Structure formats: C-alpha cells, structure tokens
C-alpha cells in the first residue's frame, strides 16, 4: 500500500472529471497516492452537477469496494455489545500514543498501521480544537471513529492504480468532518458537496482543502442528493487536449472587451433588463438591432448580460396613418417577433383550484421548491433544455422580488404569477428557447384598436418577459388601459400620439401602397 501525506494533496482544474482519474493520469510519480481533497459549495452548472451526482450514485452502487457515499450523516450502529467490545479493546490504550499502540482496528496489518496513524492525527486535531473536554468524551470519540472505520472500510479494496473515494453530501458535523480527514490521511480522495451552504468551512482545522465556490440558489436549500442525481445522466468521459486548447482559446478571444461573442456564450448566465427610456425614433433605429450594439449593453459580473430593451405602450395614432401603420408593419418583420391583436397573451384564465395546487411548491420564504413544482400538472416547461429551465425558474423568483407591480404580491398573487409563467403559451416558450442573450432579442408587438380588459395572467407574463429581456411594444389606437393597470410606470414608457381612434383596422403593407396610374384612371 502506498504512503499518503498532506504533501501528496494535488489541485484539480476540473474536479468533476479529475476525481475519477487513475493515479497514472494524475502524475508521473508512482511512489505515493496523490489525492484530491475538495469542497464544492453551490452550483455552477446544474446539468454538470446533476450528471456528477448521477455518476457518484452509479459508482457507489456498483463498486462499493472503491466508493463511499454519505448523505447528510454517517450512520452509527451503536449496539451495546459491540460498544463494550471496543471499550475493552481500547481500555489500556494511551490516546496520546495511539500510533505506537497495539490497538487492532482491522485485520490487515499494513492498513491497521495507517489507520492508527490517521486516528492519532484526528485525535490530536480534536484535542487542539477543544472538542474533547472530558475523558468520557474522548472515549466516546475514539469508539465512534472505530465503529465508522470497521463499518465503512470492511469492503474497501486498495489498488495500486486506483485509490478509493469518499463523497459526503449535505450538512455535516464536527465528528463527521474529522472522519473524512481520517479517510484522507489513509489515502482516500475526499469530496464534500453542499448546494446551499458551507458548514464544512469551520471544520477544516487549517487542512488545505481546495474550494470550488459557486452561486447558492435558495431554491436548492432543501434539495436532496437523490433529487439532483435522478436528474443527471451517467456519462464516462475524458476531455481531450484539443478540447482543452480550444476552450482556452475561446476564453481569451470571446471576451466582453473584444465585443465578440460565440453563439449562446452566456447560456448558463443571467440577464438584467435596462429600460430604453426613448422615443418612437429609437424604436425605428434600435428595434431590429441585436442586444450587443444597443446603447448601454455590457457584461456584468462575468456572466450577467445587461440587455437594453423596449417596454413601450403607445396610445393613439398619428394623423399620418401611412407613417403609423408602416412603423407597426416594420416592427412585425423583425426576427423572432410574436404579433398579437390583443393584450391578452395568456388568453386562458387559470382556475383557482389549479393555482392553489402550487402552494406546496414554495417555501415560507417564498422560494421555489423545484422538485415539487416540476410535479405540478401546470408545469409546461419540463421538456426544454435544462439551462433554460433553470433560467426561467430563477427569473420567476427575481420577478417576485422586483417591485414591478402596482400592488403587493401576497401569497395567492405569487401562486397566480408562478402559474401564469409555467403555463405560458408554446409560442412564447419557443421565443425563449431561441434567445441568445447578446444577439437578437425576442419581441412581442401588440396592436389593438378597442378598449379591452387585460387579464392578470397576461400582466404577470408581460412582467416576467420584461425581466427576461424581451422587447415589448403595445399599440392601442383607442388609448385604453392595460399594462398600466398592473405594472408600475417606472418599468415601461408611455407615448401619446395625436389622436385616439377606436375600431381602426390594421392595414398591411400592400394596402398602404399607392394605386398605379392605370388603376386610378380606370378605377380598378
């Protein structure tokens, strides 16, 4: 069995792949085990995270001679007879000299020696950090460690090429952290994962753990290991040198400073809308332009795309009808534009009972419980790509916490809002699917010439799409109220034209063309 020492800790560039590497792929040296000791807090890429946990689940179920997995705790089988046997075993042992004692924890002599050395190290750590205040606490601590060793290492097989690994997911306590250090000292790779917090931080006792700290989403706080693992796919892969070189080139070339972006570069990022406080002329100039060339566009905090977008309510019509209708027809032609003849883009009213069924999908802090939401029959967005689904759910929470509405969102309003978004029309969802944040912005153009009541579902959806970064332009020739009844006027622009006219049909481009001389002469 190879030796292990803290100097044999190595750092990883990609812990999600490196942890499964054989020793020969980690280093050219063969004298020692070279091990990873990593803590992963938060989630950077949900798909990669779920696939990683799916791989862990698969390997720990198939190869229990090489993998250990603990979820939230390390089970302790405190059978009285067994505890008494261990107490007899350690009765004459001086804990300060465990490494030199005759203590027999396991039958394998070499492993037993390593375990005694490791137990001595963590005993000293616990002692120095004032965790063993009385003799009885000391004894209980050593008994617990021996029980855990015997229960968890009995099936472990030590291979020259492939050292064993332990994964711990979720909340952790001091003794459990110390047991992970014991396994590290014996030669295990150790990976601690927690998507919501980092309690492990205070238990590392200055042992040099490599930290991978990512965004913590409140909606993941109560999520279990199996919740993530069951969403992932078991994929065995290795990144080629060519792929690594390509990624390094992209990182140096496709940068905010260069103004050049690869397709869907920020597919795992976020958006921040920046209202264009402008005029009709700004619509004519910028509406067809991609986000990256609009005034105010920039990248914030590396992965948030600040999108200058339109949210206009245009009341009335120009005296020059040709100019008015030409503008509308021009906007309709823009790429990825949805056009409607009503402000009710969510035409189906959602039954109250169905809205209330979402109550179990939000916690007391009004945060989404994803696994519950995905089970609801209203949830239409489950078959889209995973990054987009996560983006939509984060935008739902963001909109709830944005003062965009003219009224306070009570619990029932929040449920109604969530229902309106996850039940969105398939055409709106398709526009979201094609949205490359730095490029062409999805758009909604509305034309209506009568007074109509906007349903609250549509108001909710408009608010959500605004926070996503959509361009929204509503033309109402009659000047009737719609979004202004629900949405705070700080979040959209209202423009008034020369006169209000009801029941004015929209004219197409062909209808606006002047008739030819021959048609005028012969009245055809």
Short mmCIF file of C-alpha atoms in Angstrom, two decimals, residues 22-451:
data_model
loop_
_atom_site.label_atom_id
_atom_site.label_comp_id
_atom_site.label_asym_id
_atom_site.label_seq_id
_atom_site.Cartn_x
_atom_site.Cartn_y
_atom_site.Cartn_z
CA UNK A 22 -6.39 6.83 -12.10
CA UNK A 23 -3.13 7.58 -10.31
CA UNK A 24 -1.07 7.35 -13.51
CA UNK A 25 -3.22 10.06 -15.12
CA UNK A 26 -2.72 12.41 -12.16
CA UNK A 27 1.07 12.42 -12.01
CA UNK A 28 4.07 10.62 -13.40
CA UNK A 29 5.21 9.78 -9.87
CA UNK A 30 4.49 6.30 -8.56
CA UNK A 31 5.85 6.37 -5.01
CA UNK A 32 2.71 7.74 -3.31
CA UNK A 33 -1.03 8.08 -3.62
CA UNK A 34 -1.80 11.59 -4.88
CA UNK A 35 -5.23 12.57 -3.64
CA UNK A 36 -7.87 15.23 -4.06
CA UNK A 37 -9.45 16.98 -1.10
CA UNK A 38 -12.18 19.26 -2.42
CA UNK A 39 -15.23 21.11 -1.17
CA UNK A 40 -17.90 22.06 -3.72
CA UNK A 41 -20.33 24.69 -2.44
CA UNK A 42 -23.21 25.96 -4.55
CA UNK A 43 -23.87 25.05 -8.19
CA UNK A 44 -22.14 26.48 -11.23
CA UNK A 45 -23.74 24.39 -13.97
CA UNK A 46 -26.85 22.46 -12.98
CA UNK A 47 -26.51 19.84 -15.71
CA UNK A 48 -22.86 19.10 -14.92
CA UNK A 49 -23.71 18.99 -11.20
CA UNK A 50 -26.58 16.54 -11.69
CA UNK A 51 -24.52 14.35 -14.02
CA UNK A 52 -21.70 14.32 -11.45
CA UNK A 53 -24.05 13.17 -8.69
CA UNK A 54 -25.62 10.60 -11.03
CA UNK A 55 -22.12 9.20 -11.67
CA UNK A 56 -21.41 9.10 -7.93
CA UNK A 57 -24.68 7.29 -7.29
CA UNK A 58 -23.96 4.80 -10.06
CA UNK A 59 -20.40 4.07 -8.96
CA UNK A 60 -21.17 3.77 -5.25
CA UNK A 61 -23.93 1.25 -6.00
CA UNK A 62 -21.78 -0.82 -8.38
CA UNK A 63 -18.32 -0.54 -6.85
CA UNK A 64 -18.64 -0.49 -3.07
CA UNK A 65 -15.06 -1.71 -2.84
CA UNK A 66 -13.84 1.66 -4.12
CA UNK A 67 -16.51 4.24 -3.28
CA UNK A 68 -18.20 5.54 -0.14
CA UNK A 69 -21.18 7.88 -0.16
CA UNK A 70 -22.67 9.65 2.85
CA UNK A 71 -25.84 11.75 2.63
CA UNK A 72 -26.32 14.28 5.43
CA UNK A 73 -24.80 11.96 8.06
CA UNK A 74 -22.61 8.91 8.69
CA UNK A 75 -24.74 6.11 10.19
CA UNK A 76 -23.63 4.89 13.61
CA UNK A 77 -24.61 1.39 14.71
CA UNK A 78 -24.27 1.71 18.49
CA UNK A 79 -25.15 -1.86 19.54
CA UNK A 80 -24.29 -2.18 23.29
CA UNK A 81 -22.36 -5.47 22.95
CA UNK A 82 -20.27 -4.08 20.15
CA UNK A 83 -19.51 -0.85 22.01
CA UNK A 84 -18.46 -2.92 25.03
CA UNK A 85 -16.08 -4.96 22.84
CA UNK A 86 -14.46 -1.78 21.52
CA UNK A 87 -14.22 -0.32 25.03
CA UNK A 88 -12.36 -3.44 26.07
CA UNK A 89 -10.13 -3.10 23.00
CA UNK A 90 -9.06 0.44 23.91
CA UNK A 91 -9.07 0.00 27.68
CA UNK A 92 -5.31 0.11 28.11
CA UNK A 93 -4.56 2.42 25.18
CA UNK A 94 -2.98 5.81 25.74
CA UNK A 95 -4.78 8.00 23.23
CA UNK A 96 -1.79 10.32 23.02
CA UNK A 97 0.22 7.36 21.63
CA UNK A 98 -2.36 5.54 19.51
CA UNK A 99 0.03 5.27 16.56
CA UNK A 100 2.53 3.30 18.65
CA UNK A 101 -0.01 1.17 20.47
CA UNK A 102 -1.01 -2.47 19.97
CA UNK A 103 -4.55 -1.41 19.00
CA UNK A 104 -6.03 -3.71 16.35
CA UNK A 105 -8.80 -1.94 14.44
CA UNK A 106 -8.78 -4.17 11.30
CA UNK A 107 -7.09 -7.45 10.42
CA UNK A 108 -4.92 -6.12 7.59
CA UNK A 109 -1.68 -5.21 9.37
CA UNK A 110 -0.50 -2.52 6.95
CA UNK A 111 -3.92 -0.86 6.81
CA UNK A 112 -4.20 -1.11 10.59
CA UNK A 113 -0.92 0.80 10.96
CA UNK A 114 -2.14 3.53 8.62
CA UNK A 115 -5.46 3.74 10.46
CA UNK A 116 -3.72 4.11 13.82
CA UNK A 117 -1.60 6.92 12.41
CA UNK A 118 -4.67 8.62 10.95
CA UNK A 119 -6.65 8.18 14.17
CA UNK A 120 -3.77 9.73 16.08
CA UNK A 121 -3.84 12.77 13.76
CA UNK A 122 -7.55 13.44 14.10
CA UNK A 123 -7.46 12.79 17.86
CA UNK A 124 -4.81 15.50 18.13
CA UNK A 125 -6.89 17.82 15.91
CA UNK A 126 -9.99 17.30 18.07
CA UNK A 127 -7.95 17.84 21.23
CA UNK A 128 -6.36 21.06 19.99
CA UNK A 129 -9.74 22.45 18.95
CA UNK A 130 -11.27 21.79 22.37
CA UNK A 131 -13.68 19.12 21.14
CA UNK A 132 -12.62 16.52 23.76
CA UNK A 133 -13.24 18.29 27.05
CA UNK A 134 -13.58 15.27 29.35
CA UNK A 135 -12.21 11.71 29.44
CA UNK A 136 -15.66 10.26 28.70
CA UNK A 137 -15.98 12.45 25.60
CA UNK A 138 -12.52 11.28 24.48
CA UNK A 139 -13.54 7.63 24.85
CA UNK A 140 -16.84 8.15 23.01
CA UNK A 141 -14.99 9.91 20.19
CA UNK A 142 -12.48 7.09 19.70
CA UNK A 143 -15.26 4.46 19.89
CA UNK A 144 -17.26 6.31 17.25
CA UNK A 145 -14.25 6.51 14.92
CA UNK A 146 -13.50 2.81 15.28
CA UNK A 147 -17.14 1.89 14.62
CA UNK A 148 -17.15 4.06 11.49
CA UNK A 149 -13.84 2.58 10.32
CA UNK A 150 -14.98 -1.00 10.76
CA UNK A 151 -18.40 -0.41 9.19
CA UNK A 152 -17.23 1.54 6.16
CA UNK A 153 -13.81 0.14 5.31
CA UNK A 154 -14.57 -3.56 5.60
CA UNK A 155 -15.28 -3.91 1.85
CA UNK A 156 -12.68 -1.42 0.57
CA UNK A 157 -10.06 -2.87 -1.77
CA UNK A 158 -6.78 -0.99 -2.14
CA UNK A 159 -5.46 -0.89 -5.69
CA UNK A 160 -2.11 0.43 -6.88
CA UNK A 161 -3.70 2.37 -9.75
CA UNK A 162 -6.96 3.50 -8.25
CA UNK A 163 -7.30 4.79 -4.71
CA UNK A 164 -10.75 4.73 -3.01
CA UNK A 165 -13.01 7.78 -2.85
CA UNK A 166 -15.50 9.18 -0.37
CA UNK A 167 -18.27 11.64 -1.16
CA UNK A 168 -20.21 13.48 1.51
CA UNK A 169 -23.34 15.44 0.55
CA UNK A 170 -25.20 17.96 2.69
CA UNK A 171 -24.99 19.16 6.26
CA UNK A 172 -22.04 17.94 8.28
CA UNK A 173 -20.96 17.92 11.93
CA UNK A 174 -17.55 18.08 13.56
CA UNK A 175 -17.03 14.36 14.14
CA UNK A 176 -18.11 13.53 10.60
CA UNK A 177 -15.66 16.10 9.22
CA UNK A 178 -12.88 14.56 11.30
CA UNK A 179 -13.73 11.10 9.96
CA UNK A 180 -13.35 12.46 6.40
CA UNK A 181 -9.88 13.73 7.39
CA UNK A 182 -9.07 10.27 8.72
CA UNK A 183 -10.02 8.76 5.35
CA UNK A 184 -7.96 11.41 3.58
CA UNK A 185 -4.90 10.50 5.69
CA UNK A 186 -5.39 6.83 4.86
CA UNK A 187 -5.40 7.54 1.11
CA UNK A 188 -8.98 8.32 0.08
CA UNK A 189 -9.96 11.09 -2.31
CA UNK A 190 -12.41 13.23 -0.34
CA UNK A 191 -15.12 15.41 -1.90
CA UNK A 192 -17.62 17.36 0.17
CA UNK A 193 -20.71 18.74 -1.62
CA UNK A 194 -23.35 21.15 -0.42
CA UNK A 195 -25.52 23.10 -2.90
CA UNK A 196 -26.81 25.51 -0.26
CA UNK A 197 -24.16 26.37 2.33
CA UNK A 198 -20.64 25.66 3.55
CA UNK A 199 -20.64 24.47 7.18
CA UNK A 200 -17.56 22.40 6.31
CA UNK A 201 -15.55 25.62 6.24
CA UNK A 202 -15.35 25.86 10.03
CA UNK A 203 -14.36 22.19 10.42
CA UNK A 204 -11.32 22.07 8.12
CA UNK A 205 -8.94 22.95 11.01
CA UNK A 206 -6.42 24.56 8.60
CA UNK A 207 -6.13 21.42 6.46
CA UNK A 208 -5.65 22.74 2.88
CA UNK A 209 -8.92 21.89 1.16
CA UNK A 210 -9.39 23.01 -2.45
CA UNK A 211 -12.56 25.04 -2.60
CA UNK A 212 -14.96 25.33 -5.51
CA UNK A 213 -17.46 28.02 -4.50
CA UNK A 214 -20.38 28.74 -6.83
CA UNK A 215 -23.70 30.56 -6.68
CA UNK A 216 -26.08 29.39 -3.98
CA UNK A 217 -29.73 29.38 -5.06
CA UNK A 218 -32.29 29.44 -2.29
CA UNK A 219 -34.48 27.04 -4.22
CA UNK A 220 -31.80 24.35 -3.77
CA UNK A 221 -31.55 24.66 0.02
CA UNK A 222 -33.77 21.66 0.79
CA UNK A 223 -32.87 19.59 -2.28
CA UNK A 224 -31.55 16.10 -1.59
CA UNK A 225 -28.70 14.16 -3.16
CA UNK A 226 -31.19 11.92 -4.98
CA UNK A 227 -33.12 14.93 -6.29
CA UNK A 228 -30.03 16.05 -8.20
CA UNK A 229 -28.71 12.57 -9.05
CA UNK A 230 -32.04 11.44 -10.51
CA UNK A 231 -31.97 14.37 -12.95
CA UNK A 232 -28.47 13.57 -14.17
CA UNK A 233 -27.08 11.10 -16.68
CA UNK A 234 -24.28 8.64 -16.11
CA UNK A 235 -21.61 9.58 -18.63
CA UNK A 236 -18.00 8.42 -18.57
CA UNK A 237 -15.77 10.82 -20.49
CA UNK A 238 -12.36 12.43 -20.62
CA UNK A 239 -11.58 15.86 -22.03
CA UNK A 240 -9.14 15.70 -24.92
CA UNK A 241 -6.09 18.01 -25.15
CA UNK A 242 -7.60 19.53 -28.32
CA UNK A 243 -10.82 20.38 -26.48
CA UNK A 244 -8.84 21.94 -23.61
CA UNK A 245 -6.80 24.05 -26.05
CA UNK A 246 -9.99 25.11 -27.86
CA UNK A 247 -11.64 26.20 -24.62
CA UNK A 248 -8.56 28.18 -23.62
CA UNK A 249 -8.62 29.97 -27.00
CA UNK A 250 -12.28 30.82 -26.60
CA UNK A 251 -11.67 32.19 -23.12
CA UNK A 252 -9.02 34.57 -24.44
CA UNK A 253 -10.85 35.56 -27.66
CA UNK A 254 -14.57 35.71 -26.86
CA UNK A 255 -14.48 38.32 -24.11
CA UNK A 256 -16.66 41.31 -23.17
CA UNK A 257 -13.72 43.55 -24.03
CA UNK A 258 -13.49 42.20 -27.57
CA UNK A 259 -17.20 42.67 -28.22
CA UNK A 260 -17.16 39.30 -29.99
CA UNK A 261 -19.32 36.57 -28.58
CA UNK A 262 -19.69 32.93 -29.54
CA UNK A 263 -23.23 31.56 -30.03
CA UNK A 264 -25.01 31.13 -26.71
CA UNK A 265 -21.87 32.07 -24.81
CA UNK A 266 -23.96 33.00 -21.77
CA UNK A 267 -26.38 30.09 -21.94
CA UNK A 268 -25.60 29.38 -18.28
CA UNK A 269 -25.65 33.05 -17.31
CA UNK A 270 -28.30 35.59 -16.40
CA UNK A 271 -29.86 38.74 -17.87
CA UNK A 272 -30.55 42.18 -16.45
CA UNK A 273 -33.02 44.37 -18.39
CA UNK A 274 -32.12 48.02 -18.96
CA UNK A 275 -35.22 50.01 -19.98
CA UNK A 276 -34.64 52.18 -23.03
CA UNK A 277 -36.24 55.46 -21.99
CA UNK A 278 -36.75 56.62 -25.55
CA UNK A 279 -38.99 57.76 -28.35
CA UNK A 280 -40.63 56.42 -31.49
CA UNK A 281 -37.40 57.31 -33.32
CA UNK A 282 -35.47 54.97 -31.01
CA UNK A 283 -37.82 52.15 -31.99
CA UNK A 284 -37.06 52.83 -35.64
CA UNK A 285 -33.29 52.86 -35.04
CA UNK A 286 -32.69 50.13 -32.46
CA UNK A 287 -35.62 47.71 -32.55
CA UNK A 288 -34.02 45.49 -35.20
CA UNK A 289 -30.55 45.72 -33.65
CA UNK A 290 -29.06 42.86 -31.61
CA UNK A 291 -28.52 43.48 -27.91
CA UNK A 292 -24.74 43.79 -28.22
CA UNK A 293 -24.88 47.00 -30.33
CA UNK A 294 -27.56 48.83 -28.37
CA UNK A 295 -26.50 51.73 -26.12
CA UNK A 296 -25.99 50.53 -22.54
CA UNK A 297 -25.21 46.92 -23.38
CA UNK A 298 -22.50 45.36 -21.24
CA UNK A 299 -21.49 42.24 -19.31
CA UNK A 300 -21.77 42.48 -15.53
CA UNK A 301 -20.03 40.17 -13.06
CA UNK A 302 -18.74 37.96 -15.86
CA UNK A 303 -21.98 36.11 -16.64
CA UNK A 304 -24.85 38.63 -16.45
CA UNK A 305 -25.82 40.19 -19.77
CA UNK A 306 -27.26 43.70 -19.36
CA UNK A 307 -29.84 43.98 -22.16
CA UNK A 308 -31.18 47.40 -23.24
CA UNK A 309 -34.79 46.59 -24.07
CA UNK A 310 -38.02 48.29 -25.05
CA UNK A 311 -41.20 48.21 -22.99
CA UNK A 312 -43.44 50.75 -24.73
CA UNK A 313 -47.16 51.46 -24.51
CA UNK A 314 -48.10 53.68 -27.47
CA UNK A 315 -51.54 55.26 -27.11
CA UNK A 316 -53.39 56.78 -30.06
CA UNK A 317 -52.40 57.14 -33.72
CA UNK A 318 -50.53 59.58 -35.95
CA UNK A 319 -52.54 61.85 -38.17
CA UNK A 320 -50.36 60.42 -40.90
CA UNK A 321 -51.86 56.93 -40.96
CA UNK A 322 -49.36 55.64 -43.52
CA UNK A 323 -46.48 56.54 -41.19
CA UNK A 324 -48.24 54.90 -38.24
CA UNK A 325 -49.10 51.63 -39.97
CA UNK A 326 -45.68 51.50 -41.70
CA UNK A 327 -43.99 51.57 -38.29
CA UNK A 328 -46.10 48.69 -36.99
CA UNK A 329 -45.55 46.60 -40.11
CA UNK A 330 -41.83 47.28 -39.93
CA UNK A 331 -41.65 46.14 -36.30
CA UNK A 332 -43.60 42.99 -37.10
CA UNK A 333 -40.94 41.95 -39.62
CA UNK A 334 -38.17 41.86 -37.01
CA UNK A 335 -36.62 38.48 -36.32
CA UNK A 336 -38.14 36.39 -33.51
CA UNK A 337 -41.18 38.66 -33.16
CA UNK A 338 -44.57 37.50 -31.93
CA UNK A 339 -47.53 39.59 -33.10
CA UNK A 340 -50.97 39.63 -31.50
CA UNK A 341 -54.19 41.56 -31.90
CA UNK A 342 -54.93 41.54 -28.17
CA UNK A 343 -53.13 42.41 -24.97
CA UNK A 344 -54.21 39.08 -23.51
CA UNK A 345 -51.21 36.97 -24.50
CA UNK A 346 -52.29 34.50 -21.83
CA UNK A 347 -55.86 34.04 -23.10
CA UNK A 348 -56.82 31.13 -20.86
CA UNK A 349 -57.83 32.03 -17.32
CA UNK A 350 -56.35 29.57 -14.84
CA UNK A 351 -58.78 28.01 -12.36
CA UNK A 352 -58.30 28.98 -8.74
CA UNK A 353 -58.02 25.36 -7.59
CA UNK A 354 -55.16 24.76 -10.01
CA UNK A 355 -53.39 27.90 -8.80
CA UNK A 356 -53.72 26.86 -5.16
CA UNK A 357 -52.26 23.44 -6.02
CA UNK A 358 -48.90 25.24 -6.33
CA UNK A 359 -48.84 26.08 -2.62
CA UNK A 360 -46.58 23.13 -1.84
CA UNK A 361 -44.06 24.38 -4.41
CA UNK A 362 -42.99 27.47 -2.47
CA UNK A 363 -41.46 27.62 0.99
CA UNK A 364 -42.15 30.05 3.81
CA UNK A 365 -39.59 32.47 2.34
CA UNK A 366 -41.45 32.48 -0.98
CA UNK A 367 -38.70 30.50 -2.67
CA UNK A 368 -39.46 27.83 -5.24
CA UNK A 369 -39.15 24.17 -4.26
CA UNK A 370 -38.20 22.88 -7.67
CA UNK A 371 -38.89 19.20 -7.19
CA UNK A 372 -42.46 19.99 -6.07
CA UNK A 373 -43.07 22.48 -8.87
CA UNK A 374 -41.94 20.05 -11.56
CA UNK A 375 -44.58 17.56 -10.42
CA UNK A 376 -47.46 20.01 -10.85
CA UNK A 377 -49.75 19.45 -13.89
CA UNK A 378 -49.48 23.16 -14.76
CA UNK A 379 -45.75 22.81 -15.34
CA UNK A 380 -45.31 23.06 -19.11
CA UNK A 381 -41.59 23.77 -19.25
CA UNK A 382 -40.18 20.40 -18.18
CA UNK A 383 -39.09 19.30 -21.66
CA UNK A 384 -36.93 22.29 -22.54
CA UNK A 385 -33.16 22.30 -22.20
CA UNK A 386 -32.02 22.19 -18.60
CA UNK A 387 -30.17 25.54 -18.54
CA UNK A 388 -33.23 27.37 -19.85
CA UNK A 389 -35.48 25.71 -17.29
CA UNK A 390 -33.15 26.85 -14.50
CA UNK A 391 -33.04 30.35 -16.01
CA UNK A 392 -36.83 30.59 -16.11
CA UNK A 393 -37.19 29.44 -12.51
CA UNK A 394 -34.56 31.94 -11.32
CA UNK A 395 -36.34 34.72 -13.26
CA UNK A 396 -39.64 33.79 -11.62
CA UNK A 397 -38.04 34.31 -8.19
CA UNK A 398 -36.35 37.50 -9.37
CA UNK A 399 -39.61 38.98 -10.68
CA UNK A 400 -41.43 38.11 -7.46
CA UNK A 401 -38.81 40.13 -5.58
CA UNK A 402 -38.85 43.08 -8.00
CA UNK A 403 -41.32 45.93 -7.24
CA UNK A 404 -42.61 45.86 -10.80
CA UNK A 405 -46.29 45.52 -9.88
CA UNK A 406 -48.59 48.27 -8.63
CA UNK A 407 -49.78 46.03 -5.83
CA UNK A 408 -48.07 43.95 -3.17
CA UNK A 409 -47.73 40.28 -4.08
CA UNK A 410 -49.47 38.30 -1.38
CA UNK A 411 -49.24 34.52 -1.26
CA UNK A 412 -52.16 33.94 -3.64
CA UNK A 413 -50.73 36.52 -6.09
CA UNK A 414 -47.37 34.75 -6.03
CA UNK A 415 -49.01 31.41 -6.80
CA UNK A 416 -51.02 33.03 -9.60
CA UNK A 417 -47.87 34.63 -11.01
CA UNK A 418 -45.95 31.33 -10.99
CA UNK A 419 -48.90 29.58 -12.66
CA UNK A 420 -49.05 32.22 -15.38
CA UNK A 421 -45.40 31.78 -16.25
CA UNK A 422 -45.09 27.98 -16.15
CA UNK A 423 -48.34 27.73 -18.17
CA UNK A 424 -47.14 30.15 -20.86
CA UNK A 425 -48.14 29.73 -24.50
CA UNK A 426 -45.88 27.43 -26.53
CA UNK A 427 -45.03 30.25 -28.98
CA UNK A 428 -43.73 32.41 -26.16
CA UNK A 429 -41.73 29.48 -24.83
CA UNK A 430 -40.27 28.90 -28.31
CA UNK A 431 -39.08 32.52 -28.39
CA UNK A 432 -37.36 31.97 -25.06
CA UNK A 433 -35.66 28.83 -26.38
CA UNK A 434 -34.02 30.75 -29.25
CA UNK A 435 -32.90 33.69 -27.09
CA UNK A 436 -29.12 34.17 -27.32
CA UNK A 437 -28.66 36.98 -24.78
CA UNK A 438 -26.06 39.00 -26.72
CA UNK A 439 -27.81 38.66 -30.08
CA UNK A 440 -31.35 39.16 -31.38
CA UNK A 441 -33.85 39.93 -28.66
CA UNK A 442 -37.25 38.18 -28.67
CA UNK A 443 -40.08 40.65 -29.21
CA UNK A 444 -43.80 40.96 -28.70
CA UNK A 445 -45.75 43.51 -30.75
CA UNK A 446 -49.40 44.09 -29.88
CA UNK A 447 -51.94 46.02 -31.98
CA UNK A 448 -55.42 46.69 -30.67
CA UNK A 449 -57.92 49.37 -31.61
CA UNK A 450 -60.56 48.89 -28.94
CA UNK A 451 -60.90 49.06 -25.19
#
